[in-house]
Structures are given as structure tokens and as C-alpha cells.
């Protein structure tokens, strides 16, 4: 079972870059709808405790509880589309 603990690029760093892109789009009035979706996915994965994992852990989070990709089996405990995980 391979885990994504030896991160060369963590999800936290990925979120920072996505937010920089969204800010640049806002400054230039260029809509970036996919960047917003990617940001939401990052926040959800980080809420599952994957923030310090490698960028590749995002695939495990998106696949949800029926995944075959390994992230120390953390995705099996929380589905990505729970309403409570989106409310803040």
C-alpha cells in the first residue's frame, strides 16, 4: 500500500497556487471557473487530512470511498460530496 507521505508538492502548496491564479484572474477580470472547482476540491481534501500529502493524493480524494488509489485509506472514511463538508 503506497502512501503519499513523501510529498514533493503538497496539496497545501497546490491550494496556494490555485488561490494565486484566482486572484490574478480577479485582478484582470478573467473568470476562471475550473480554478474555483479545483480550489473546492483542495479544501475538501485538506478537511480529510490530506493537506500535507503529495499532490497525487487529490486523485484518491476525488475517487471517494470506492477508490483503488492509496492514501493510507483515509478517503474511505469520508465521501467527497457530504453536505456537511461543504458548509463553513
mmCIF file of C-alpha atoms in Angstrom:
data_model
loop_
_atom_site.group_PDB
_atom_site.id
_atom_site.type_symbol
_atom_site.label_atom_id
_atom_site.label_comp_id
_atom_site.label_asym_id
_atom_site.label_seq_id
_atom_site.Cartn_x
_atom_site.Cartn_y
_atom_site.Cartn_z
ATOM 1 C CA UNK A 1 0.000 0.000 0.000
ATOM 2 C CA UNK A 2 1.744 3.150 -1.237
ATOM 3 C CA UNK A 3 1.070 6.356 0.678
ATOM 4 C CA UNK A 4 1.697 9.918 -0.457
ATOM 5 C CA UNK A 5 3.677 10.940 2.633
ATOM 6 C CA UNK A 6 6.918 11.862 0.856
ATOM 7 C CA UNK A 7 5.441 14.909 -0.785
ATOM 8 C CA UNK A 8 7.442 16.852 -3.317
ATOM 9 C CA UNK A 9 4.472 19.191 -3.826
ATOM 10 C CA UNK A 10 1.795 19.163 -1.114
ATOM 11 C CA UNK A 11 -1.886 19.900 -1.503
ATOM 12 C CA UNK A 12 -1.371 22.978 0.704
ATOM 13 C CA UNK A 13 1.098 24.356 -1.844
ATOM 14 C CA UNK A 14 -1.290 23.477 -4.651
ATOM 15 C CA UNK A 15 -4.070 25.401 -2.917
ATOM 16 C CA UNK A 16 -1.791 28.421 -2.573
ATOM 17 C CA UNK A 17 -1.081 28.362 -6.308
ATOM 18 C CA UNK A 18 -4.756 27.957 -7.211
ATOM 19 C CA UNK A 19 -5.633 30.924 -4.998
ATOM 20 C CA UNK A 20 -2.889 32.991 -6.672
ATOM 21 C CA UNK A 21 -4.380 32.125 -10.064
ATOM 22 C CA UNK A 22 -7.866 33.081 -8.865
ATOM 23 C CA UNK A 23 -6.543 36.398 -7.531
ATOM 24 C CA UNK A 24 -4.794 37.124 -10.833
ATOM 25 C CA UNK A 25 -8.000 36.301 -12.711
ATOM 26 C CA UNK A 26 -9.926 38.625 -10.434
ATOM 27 C CA UNK A 27 -7.400 41.424 -10.929
ATOM 28 C CA UNK A 28 -7.679 41.142 -14.704
ATOM 29 C CA UNK A 29 -11.426 40.363 -14.710
ATOM 30 C CA UNK A 30 -10.833 36.971 -16.326
ATOM 31 C CA UNK A 31 -13.187 34.280 -14.999
ATOM 32 C CA UNK A 32 -11.519 31.014 -14.040
ATOM 33 C CA UNK A 33 -14.430 28.669 -13.244
ATOM 34 C CA UNK A 34 -12.336 25.499 -13.228
ATOM 35 C CA UNK A 35 -9.902 27.069 -10.777
ATOM 36 C CA UNK A 36 -12.800 27.586 -8.389
ATOM 37 C CA UNK A 37 -13.750 23.917 -8.679
ATOM 38 C CA UNK A 38 -10.146 22.866 -8.117
ATOM 39 C CA UNK A 39 -9.993 25.139 -5.057
ATOM 40 C CA UNK A 40 -13.092 23.462 -3.585
ATOM 41 C CA UNK A 41 -11.577 20.023 -4.186
ATOM 42 C CA UNK A 42 -8.373 21.096 -2.440
ATOM 43 C CA UNK A 43 -10.294 22.394 0.569
ATOM 44 C CA UNK A 44 -12.283 19.175 0.808
ATOM 45 C CA UNK A 45 -9.157 17.014 0.616
ATOM 46 C CA UNK A 46 -7.461 19.158 3.234
ATOM 47 C CA UNK A 47 -10.506 18.750 5.516
ATOM 48 C CA UNK A 48 -9.931 14.993 5.226
ATOM 49 C CA UNK A 49 -6.392 15.454 6.499
ATOM 50 C CA UNK A 50 -4.604 15.218 3.153
ATOM 51 C CA UNK A 51 -3.076 18.737 3.166
ATOM 52 C CA UNK A 52 0.475 17.542 3.811
ATOM 53 C CA UNK A 53 0.233 14.693 1.321
ATOM 54 C CA UNK A 54 1.588 14.809 -2.213
ATOM 55 C CA UNK A 55 -0.457 16.460 -4.962
ATOM 56 C CA UNK A 56 -1.255 12.968 -6.312
ATOM 57 C CA UNK A 57 -3.428 12.330 -3.239
ATOM 58 C CA UNK A 58 -6.068 14.530 -4.871
ATOM 59 C CA UNK A 59 -6.972 11.618 -7.146
ATOM 60 C CA UNK A 60 -7.658 9.452 -4.118
ATOM 61 C CA UNK A 61 -9.881 12.101 -2.579
ATOM 62 C CA UNK A 62 -11.834 12.719 -5.796
ATOM 63 C CA UNK A 63 -12.349 8.973 -6.313
ATOM 64 C CA UNK A 64 -14.088 8.839 -2.935
ATOM 65 C CA UNK A 65 -14.771 5.836 -0.736
ATOM 66 C CA UNK A 66 -14.812 3.331 -3.624
ATOM 67 C CA UNK A 67 -11.306 4.211 -4.678
ATOM 68 C CA UNK A 68 -8.446 1.955 -5.677
ATOM 69 C CA UNK A 69 -5.753 4.611 -5.273
ATOM 70 C CA UNK A 70 -3.886 4.593 -1.936
ATOM 71 C CA UNK A 71 -3.667 7.429 0.587
ATOM 72 C CA UNK A 72 -3.341 5.324 3.684
ATOM 73 C CA UNK A 73 -7.044 4.505 3.223
ATOM 74 C CA UNK A 74 -8.185 7.886 4.552
ATOM 75 C CA UNK A 75 -10.674 8.547 1.727
ATOM 76 C CA UNK A 76 -12.786 5.555 2.702
ATOM 77 C CA UNK A 77 -13.945 7.300 5.862
ATOM 78 C CA UNK A 78 -15.471 10.360 4.230
ATOM 79 C CA UNK A 79 -17.241 10.725 0.936
ATOM 80 C CA UNK A 80 -16.300 13.822 -1.007
ATOM 81 C CA UNK A 81 -19.860 15.031 -1.523
ATOM 82 C CA UNK A 82 -21.194 15.188 2.024
ATOM 83 C CA UNK A 83 -23.183 18.399 2.558
ATOM 84 C CA UNK A 84 -21.583 18.961 5.977
ATOM 85 C CA UNK A 85 -18.107 19.040 4.437
ATOM 86 C CA UNK A 86 -19.144 21.939 2.188
ATOM 87 C CA UNK A 87 -20.707 24.063 4.927
ATOM 88 C CA UNK A 88 -18.479 26.561 6.668
#
